[in-house]
Short mmCIF file of C-alpha atoms in Angstrom, two decimals:
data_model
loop_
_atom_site.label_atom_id
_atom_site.label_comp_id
_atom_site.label_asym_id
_atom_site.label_seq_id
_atom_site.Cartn_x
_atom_site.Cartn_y
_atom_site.Cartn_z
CA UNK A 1 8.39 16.18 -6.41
CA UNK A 2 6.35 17.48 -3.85
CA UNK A 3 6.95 17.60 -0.03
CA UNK A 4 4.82 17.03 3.04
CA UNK A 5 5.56 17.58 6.76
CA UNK A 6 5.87 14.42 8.66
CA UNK A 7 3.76 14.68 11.45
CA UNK A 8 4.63 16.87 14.33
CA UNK A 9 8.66 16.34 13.73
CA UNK A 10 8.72 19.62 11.73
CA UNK A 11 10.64 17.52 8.63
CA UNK A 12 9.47 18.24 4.95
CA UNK A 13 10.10 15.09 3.28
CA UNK A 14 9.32 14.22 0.10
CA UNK A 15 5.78 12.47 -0.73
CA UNK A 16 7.28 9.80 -2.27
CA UNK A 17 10.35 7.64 -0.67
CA UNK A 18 12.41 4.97 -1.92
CA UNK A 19 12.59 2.09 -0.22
CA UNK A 20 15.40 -0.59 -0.39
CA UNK A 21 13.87 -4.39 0.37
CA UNK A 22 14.64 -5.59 -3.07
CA UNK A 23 17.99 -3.49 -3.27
CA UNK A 24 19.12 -5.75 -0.36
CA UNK A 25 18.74 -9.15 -2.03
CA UNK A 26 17.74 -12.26 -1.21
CA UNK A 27 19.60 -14.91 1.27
CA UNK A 28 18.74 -18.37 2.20
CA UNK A 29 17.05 -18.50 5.67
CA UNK A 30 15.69 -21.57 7.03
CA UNK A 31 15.07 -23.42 4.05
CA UNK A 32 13.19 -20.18 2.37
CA UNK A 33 14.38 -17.59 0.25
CA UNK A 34 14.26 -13.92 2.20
CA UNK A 35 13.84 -11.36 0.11
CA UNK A 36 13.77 -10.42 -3.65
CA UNK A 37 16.07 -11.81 -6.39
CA UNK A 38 19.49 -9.66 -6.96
CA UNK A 39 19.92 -6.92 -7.96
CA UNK A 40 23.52 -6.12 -9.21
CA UNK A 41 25.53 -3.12 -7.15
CA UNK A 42 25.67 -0.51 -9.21
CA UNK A 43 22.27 -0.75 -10.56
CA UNK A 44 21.06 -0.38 -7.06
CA UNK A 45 23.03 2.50 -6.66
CA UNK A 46 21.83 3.98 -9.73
CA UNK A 47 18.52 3.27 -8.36
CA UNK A 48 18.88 5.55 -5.28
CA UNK A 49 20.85 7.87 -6.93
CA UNK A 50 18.05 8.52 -9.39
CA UNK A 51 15.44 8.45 -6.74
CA UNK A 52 17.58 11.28 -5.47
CA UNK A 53 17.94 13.33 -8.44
CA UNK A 54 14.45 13.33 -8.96
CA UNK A 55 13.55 14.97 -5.44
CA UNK A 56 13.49 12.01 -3.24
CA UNK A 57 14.83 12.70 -0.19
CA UNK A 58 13.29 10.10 2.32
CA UNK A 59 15.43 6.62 2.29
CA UNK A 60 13.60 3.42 4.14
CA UNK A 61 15.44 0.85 4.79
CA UNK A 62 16.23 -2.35 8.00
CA UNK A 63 19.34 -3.65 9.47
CA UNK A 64 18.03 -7.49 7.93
CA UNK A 65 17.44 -5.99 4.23
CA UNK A 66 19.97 -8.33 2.15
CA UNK A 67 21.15 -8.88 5.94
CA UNK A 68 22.92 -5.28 5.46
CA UNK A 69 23.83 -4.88 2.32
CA UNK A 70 20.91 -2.30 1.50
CA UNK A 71 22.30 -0.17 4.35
CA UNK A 72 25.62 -0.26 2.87
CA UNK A 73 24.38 0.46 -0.96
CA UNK A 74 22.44 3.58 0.67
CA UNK A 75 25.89 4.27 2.43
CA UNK A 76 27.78 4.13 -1.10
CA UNK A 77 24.93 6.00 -2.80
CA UNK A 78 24.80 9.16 -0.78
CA UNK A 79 28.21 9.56 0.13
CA UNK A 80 28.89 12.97 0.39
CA UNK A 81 25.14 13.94 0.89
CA UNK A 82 24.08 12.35 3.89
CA UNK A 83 22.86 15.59 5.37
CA UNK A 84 20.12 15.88 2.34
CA UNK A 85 18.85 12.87 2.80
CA UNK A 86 16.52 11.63 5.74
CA UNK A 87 17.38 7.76 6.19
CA UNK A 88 14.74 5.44 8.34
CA UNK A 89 15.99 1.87 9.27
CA UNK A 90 14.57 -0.90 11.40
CA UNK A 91 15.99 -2.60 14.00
CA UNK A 92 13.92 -5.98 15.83
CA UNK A 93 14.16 -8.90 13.47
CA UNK A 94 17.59 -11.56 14.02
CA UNK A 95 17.47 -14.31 11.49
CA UNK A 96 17.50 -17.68 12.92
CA UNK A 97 18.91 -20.17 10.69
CA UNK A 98 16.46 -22.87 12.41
CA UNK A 99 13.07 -21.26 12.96
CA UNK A 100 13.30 -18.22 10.17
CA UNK A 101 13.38 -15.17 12.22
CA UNK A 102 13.66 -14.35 16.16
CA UNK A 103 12.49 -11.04 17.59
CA UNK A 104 14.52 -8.97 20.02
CA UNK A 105 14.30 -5.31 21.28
CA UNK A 106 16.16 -5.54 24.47
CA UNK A 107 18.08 -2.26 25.21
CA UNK A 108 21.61 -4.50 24.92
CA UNK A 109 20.12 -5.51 21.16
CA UNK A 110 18.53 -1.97 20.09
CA UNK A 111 22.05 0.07 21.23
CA UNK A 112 24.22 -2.78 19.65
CA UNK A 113 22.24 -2.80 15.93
CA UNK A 114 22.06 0.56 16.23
CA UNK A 115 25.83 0.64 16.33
CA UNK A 116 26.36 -1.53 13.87
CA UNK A 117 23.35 0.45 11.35
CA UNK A 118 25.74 3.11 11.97
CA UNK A 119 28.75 1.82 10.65
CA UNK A 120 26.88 -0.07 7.58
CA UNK A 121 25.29 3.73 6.78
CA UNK A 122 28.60 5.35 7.25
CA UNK A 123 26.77 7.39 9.81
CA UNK A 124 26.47 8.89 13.33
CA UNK A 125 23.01 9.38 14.13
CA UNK A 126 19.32 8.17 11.99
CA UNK A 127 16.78 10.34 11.31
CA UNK A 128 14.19 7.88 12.05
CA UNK A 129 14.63 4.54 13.88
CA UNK A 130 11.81 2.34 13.93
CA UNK A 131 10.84 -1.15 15.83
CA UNK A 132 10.08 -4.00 13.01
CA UNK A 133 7.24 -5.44 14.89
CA UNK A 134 6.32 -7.94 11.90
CA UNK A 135 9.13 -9.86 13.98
CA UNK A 136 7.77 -9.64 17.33
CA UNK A 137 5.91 -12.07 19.27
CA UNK A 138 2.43 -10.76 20.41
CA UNK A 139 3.66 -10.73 24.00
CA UNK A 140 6.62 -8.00 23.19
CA UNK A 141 4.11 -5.41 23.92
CA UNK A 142 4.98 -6.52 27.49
CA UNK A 143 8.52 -4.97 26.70
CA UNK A 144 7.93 -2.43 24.53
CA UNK A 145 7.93 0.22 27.27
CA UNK A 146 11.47 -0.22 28.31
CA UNK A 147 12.44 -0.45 24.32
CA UNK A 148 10.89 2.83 24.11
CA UNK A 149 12.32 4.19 26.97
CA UNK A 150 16.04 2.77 25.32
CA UNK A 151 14.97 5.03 22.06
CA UNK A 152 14.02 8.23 23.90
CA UNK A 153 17.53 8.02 25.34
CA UNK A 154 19.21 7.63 21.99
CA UNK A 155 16.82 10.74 21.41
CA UNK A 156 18.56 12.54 24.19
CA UNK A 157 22.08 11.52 22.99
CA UNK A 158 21.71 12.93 19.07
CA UNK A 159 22.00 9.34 17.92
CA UNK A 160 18.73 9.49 16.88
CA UNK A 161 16.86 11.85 15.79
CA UNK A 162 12.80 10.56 16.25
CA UNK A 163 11.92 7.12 17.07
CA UNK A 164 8.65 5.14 15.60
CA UNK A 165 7.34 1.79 14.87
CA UNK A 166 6.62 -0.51 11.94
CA UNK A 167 3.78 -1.69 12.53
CA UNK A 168 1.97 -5.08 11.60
CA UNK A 169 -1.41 -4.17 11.81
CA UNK A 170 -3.07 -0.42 12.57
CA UNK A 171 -4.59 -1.86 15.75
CA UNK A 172 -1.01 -1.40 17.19
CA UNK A 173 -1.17 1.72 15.91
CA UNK A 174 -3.79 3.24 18.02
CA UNK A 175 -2.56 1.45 20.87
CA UNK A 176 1.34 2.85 20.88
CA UNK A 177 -0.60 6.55 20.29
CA UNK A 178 -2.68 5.84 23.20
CA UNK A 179 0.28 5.12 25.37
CA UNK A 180 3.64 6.68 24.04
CA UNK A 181 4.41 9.72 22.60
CA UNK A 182 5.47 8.25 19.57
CA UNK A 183 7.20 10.53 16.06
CA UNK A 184 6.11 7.98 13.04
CA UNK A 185 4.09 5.14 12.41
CA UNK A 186 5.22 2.59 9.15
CA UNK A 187 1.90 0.73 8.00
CA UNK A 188 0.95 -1.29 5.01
CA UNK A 189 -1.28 0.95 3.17
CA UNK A 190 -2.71 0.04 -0.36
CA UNK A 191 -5.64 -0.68 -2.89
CA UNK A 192 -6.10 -3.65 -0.94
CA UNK A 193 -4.98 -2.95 2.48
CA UNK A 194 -7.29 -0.14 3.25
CA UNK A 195 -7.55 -0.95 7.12
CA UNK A 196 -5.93 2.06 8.35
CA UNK A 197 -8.31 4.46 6.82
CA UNK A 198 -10.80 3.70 9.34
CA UNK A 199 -9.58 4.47 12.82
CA UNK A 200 -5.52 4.38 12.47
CA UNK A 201 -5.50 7.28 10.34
CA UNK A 202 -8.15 10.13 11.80
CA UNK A 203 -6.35 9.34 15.64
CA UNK A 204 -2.69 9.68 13.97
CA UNK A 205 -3.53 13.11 12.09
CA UNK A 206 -5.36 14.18 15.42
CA UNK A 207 -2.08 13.60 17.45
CA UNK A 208 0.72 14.77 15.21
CA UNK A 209 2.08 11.63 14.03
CA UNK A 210 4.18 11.39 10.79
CA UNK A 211 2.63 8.63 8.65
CA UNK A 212 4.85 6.50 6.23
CA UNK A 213 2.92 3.63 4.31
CA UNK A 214 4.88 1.19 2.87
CA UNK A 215 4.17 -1.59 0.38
CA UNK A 216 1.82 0.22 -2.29
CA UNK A 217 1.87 -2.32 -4.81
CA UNK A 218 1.47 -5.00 -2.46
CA UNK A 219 4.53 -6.25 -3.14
CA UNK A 220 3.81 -5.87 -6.81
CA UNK A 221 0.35 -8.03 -6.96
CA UNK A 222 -1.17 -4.47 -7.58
CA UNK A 223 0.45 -3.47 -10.52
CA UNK A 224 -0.82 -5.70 -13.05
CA UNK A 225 2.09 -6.95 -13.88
CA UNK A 226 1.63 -10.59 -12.71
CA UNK A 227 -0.91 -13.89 -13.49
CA UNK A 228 -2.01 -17.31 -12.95
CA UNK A 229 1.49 -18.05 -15.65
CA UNK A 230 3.73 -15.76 -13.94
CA UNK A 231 6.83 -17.23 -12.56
CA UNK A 232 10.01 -15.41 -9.95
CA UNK A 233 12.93 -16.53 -9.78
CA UNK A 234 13.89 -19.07 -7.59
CA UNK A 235 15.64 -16.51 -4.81
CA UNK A 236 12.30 -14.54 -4.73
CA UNK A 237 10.30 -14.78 -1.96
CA UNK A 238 7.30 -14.32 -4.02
CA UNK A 239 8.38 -17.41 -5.57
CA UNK A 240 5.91 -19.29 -3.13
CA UNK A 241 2.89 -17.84 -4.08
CA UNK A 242 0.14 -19.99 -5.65
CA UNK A 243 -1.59 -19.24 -9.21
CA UNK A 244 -4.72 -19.12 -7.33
CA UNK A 245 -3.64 -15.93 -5.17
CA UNK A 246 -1.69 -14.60 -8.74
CA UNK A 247 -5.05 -15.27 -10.67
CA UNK A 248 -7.31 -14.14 -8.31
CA UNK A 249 -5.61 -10.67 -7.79
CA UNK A 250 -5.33 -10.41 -11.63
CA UNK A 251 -8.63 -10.41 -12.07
CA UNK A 252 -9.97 -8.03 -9.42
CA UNK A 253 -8.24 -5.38 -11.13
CA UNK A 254 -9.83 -6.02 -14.19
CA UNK A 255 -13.14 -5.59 -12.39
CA UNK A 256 -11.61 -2.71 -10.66
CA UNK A 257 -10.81 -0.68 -13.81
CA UNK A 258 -14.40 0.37 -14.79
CA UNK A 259 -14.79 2.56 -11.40
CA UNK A 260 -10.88 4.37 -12.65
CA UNK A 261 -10.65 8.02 -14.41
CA UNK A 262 -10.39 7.53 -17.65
CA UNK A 263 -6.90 9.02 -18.05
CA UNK A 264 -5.30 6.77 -15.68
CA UNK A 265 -2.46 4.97 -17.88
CA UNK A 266 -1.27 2.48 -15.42
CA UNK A 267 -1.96 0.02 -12.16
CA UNK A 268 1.02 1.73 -11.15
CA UNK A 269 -0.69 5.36 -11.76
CA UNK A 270 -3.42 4.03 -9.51
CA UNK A 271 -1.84 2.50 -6.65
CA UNK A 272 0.46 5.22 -6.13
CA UNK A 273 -2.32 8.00 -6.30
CA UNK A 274 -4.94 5.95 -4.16
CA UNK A 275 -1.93 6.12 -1.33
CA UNK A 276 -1.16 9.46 -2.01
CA UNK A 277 -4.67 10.82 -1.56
CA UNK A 278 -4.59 10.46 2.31
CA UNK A 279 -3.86 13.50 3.61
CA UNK A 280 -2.73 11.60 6.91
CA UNK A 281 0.02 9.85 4.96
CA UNK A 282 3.34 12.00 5.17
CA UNK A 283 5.71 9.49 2.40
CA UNK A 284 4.51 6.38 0.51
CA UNK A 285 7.70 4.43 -0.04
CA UNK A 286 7.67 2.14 -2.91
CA UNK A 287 10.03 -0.22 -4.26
CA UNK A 288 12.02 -0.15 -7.55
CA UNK A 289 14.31 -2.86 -9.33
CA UNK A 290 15.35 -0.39 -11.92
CA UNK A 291 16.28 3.48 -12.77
CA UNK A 292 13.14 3.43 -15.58
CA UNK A 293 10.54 2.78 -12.54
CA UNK A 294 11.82 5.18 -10.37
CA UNK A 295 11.63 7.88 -13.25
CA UNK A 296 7.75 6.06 -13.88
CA UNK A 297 6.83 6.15 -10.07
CA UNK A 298 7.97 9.80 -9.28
CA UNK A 299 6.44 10.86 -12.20
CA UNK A 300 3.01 10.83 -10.46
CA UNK A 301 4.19 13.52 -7.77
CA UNK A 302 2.57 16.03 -9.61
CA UNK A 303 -0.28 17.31 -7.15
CA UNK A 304 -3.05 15.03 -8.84
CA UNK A 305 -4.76 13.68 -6.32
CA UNK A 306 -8.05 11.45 -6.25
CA UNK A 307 -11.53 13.04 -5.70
CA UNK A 308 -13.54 12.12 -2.42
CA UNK A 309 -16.08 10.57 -5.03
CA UNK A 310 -13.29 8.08 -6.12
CA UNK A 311 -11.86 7.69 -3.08
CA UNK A 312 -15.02 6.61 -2.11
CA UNK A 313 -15.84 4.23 -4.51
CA UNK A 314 -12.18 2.58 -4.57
CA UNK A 315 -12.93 2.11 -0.66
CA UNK A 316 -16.05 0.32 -1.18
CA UNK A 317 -14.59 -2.50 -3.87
CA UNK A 318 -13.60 -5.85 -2.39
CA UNK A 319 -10.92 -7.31 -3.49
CA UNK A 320 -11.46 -11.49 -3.50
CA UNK A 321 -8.15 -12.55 -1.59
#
């Protein structure tokens, strides 16, 4: 496994994280399934604890994964080694059994889930807490100043130990660097979601911040696994998804295989190296619902990275969704 710092924080974490949105489960909200289908406990453990023994150190994980329960797998998982590992939750998002999800980052809500984070992680301070703005109304930006103002003094306290944001698009991004000294910035970053290469990325390296992209498979889409036939199961969230979207991403990555180094064995392979090729991005965190694709997905922290030539042309394709 290799190791990178994360931004300006001074932490070497490892390149690769593990991330624990499908270790949480799946719960009926609002008529709609949240989340991805169970996962049984001890295989979740396993998961992390595997993650763990291969060199992954950085956990990423939200107060409304499996409403909790990922926090309190984690909790199980590293008991007894919570100073090795660096664990990142999310705080913002309050399920609404009426209209889906609510956002709220009042100081009164970020000190009370970060109590209760505590307690699920068998913890007394996070390494890195970080606003779920997917949640958030576009107007929250009104507030955010006073949230951030809440998270420096956790800061102060030792409750925390950086502060950061998840964002929903880069565009936030540059705007929170702009106005807030800031630690880390979470943002989607994949074959497809290639955004934050273009502005996000040269400001964030310029000023220090710690990178973390999340969701390299694009929520699995990207790893070849799935087509027009493909089904979930009826807790998944992915369950909703048309054949059109399953079809259409099926066959851009046929047409993107030509422009792929011939020794490339996987989707997987590429998705993970295309992320880890940025030399802004600190930890990709991917998702695993068993020990084999951890041991797969680490596997390709080896210090291969992508040429500028391929980075290049993988930048250039379009993908038709």
């Amino acid at each position: 496994m290799k190791y990178r710092s994360l931004g300006k924080t001074g932490v070497q974490v490892s390149e690769l994280g593990i991330g624990t949105w499908q270790l949480g489960g799946s719960f009926l909200l609002a008529g709609s399934w949240s989340g991805y289908a169970p996962i049984e406990e001890e295989e979740a453990i396993a998961i992390l604890r595997q993650a763990y023994n291969l060199g992954v150190n950085f956990i990423d994980t939200s107060d409304i994964y499996g409403l909790g329960r990922a926090e309190r797998l984690i909790a199980r998982a590293f008991q007894g080694n919570r100073e090795k590992v660096f664990i990142c939750t999310k705080v913002g998002g309050i399920p609404d059994g009426v209209t889906g999800w609510e956002g709220d980052i009042s100081p009164s809500h970020l000190q009370s889930a970060l109590f209760r984070s505590f307690k699920r992680l068998n913890t007394d301070y996070i390494d890195f807490y970080l606003i779920q703005a997917v949640f958030l109304p576009s107007q929250y930006w009104a507030s955010l100043e006073e949230a951030v103002q809440t998270l420096l003094s956790f800061r102060s306290r030792g409750w925390i130990r950086f502060w950061g944001v998840s964002l929903e698009k880069p565009e936030e991004g540059i705007e929170i660097i702009n106005r807030y000294p800031v630690d880390v910035l979470q943002v989607r970053f994949n074959l497809y979601s290639q955004e934050p290469c273009v502005e996000f990325f040269p400001l964030a390296k310029k000023a220090g911040v710690g990178i973390i992209a999340r969701s390299p498979f694009l929520y699995g889409l990207l790893t070849g696994k799935y087509h027009a036939k493909s089904r979930f199961p009826r807790e998944d969230w992915r369950n909703a998804w048309s054949k059109e979207i399953l079809a259409k991403v099926h066959h851009s990555l046929k047409a993107l295989k030509p422009l792929l180094e011939k020794d490339m064995k996987s989707y997987v392979e590429v998705a993970l190296r295309f992320c880890l090729s940025s030399d802004a991005v600190s930890t990709v965190v991917f998702g695993a619902s068993s020990v084999s694709q951890v041991m797969q997905n680490c596997s390709f922290s080896d210090g291969q990275y992508f040429s500028s030539a391929l980075l290049q042309r993988l930048h250039e394709f379009k993908f038709p969704i």
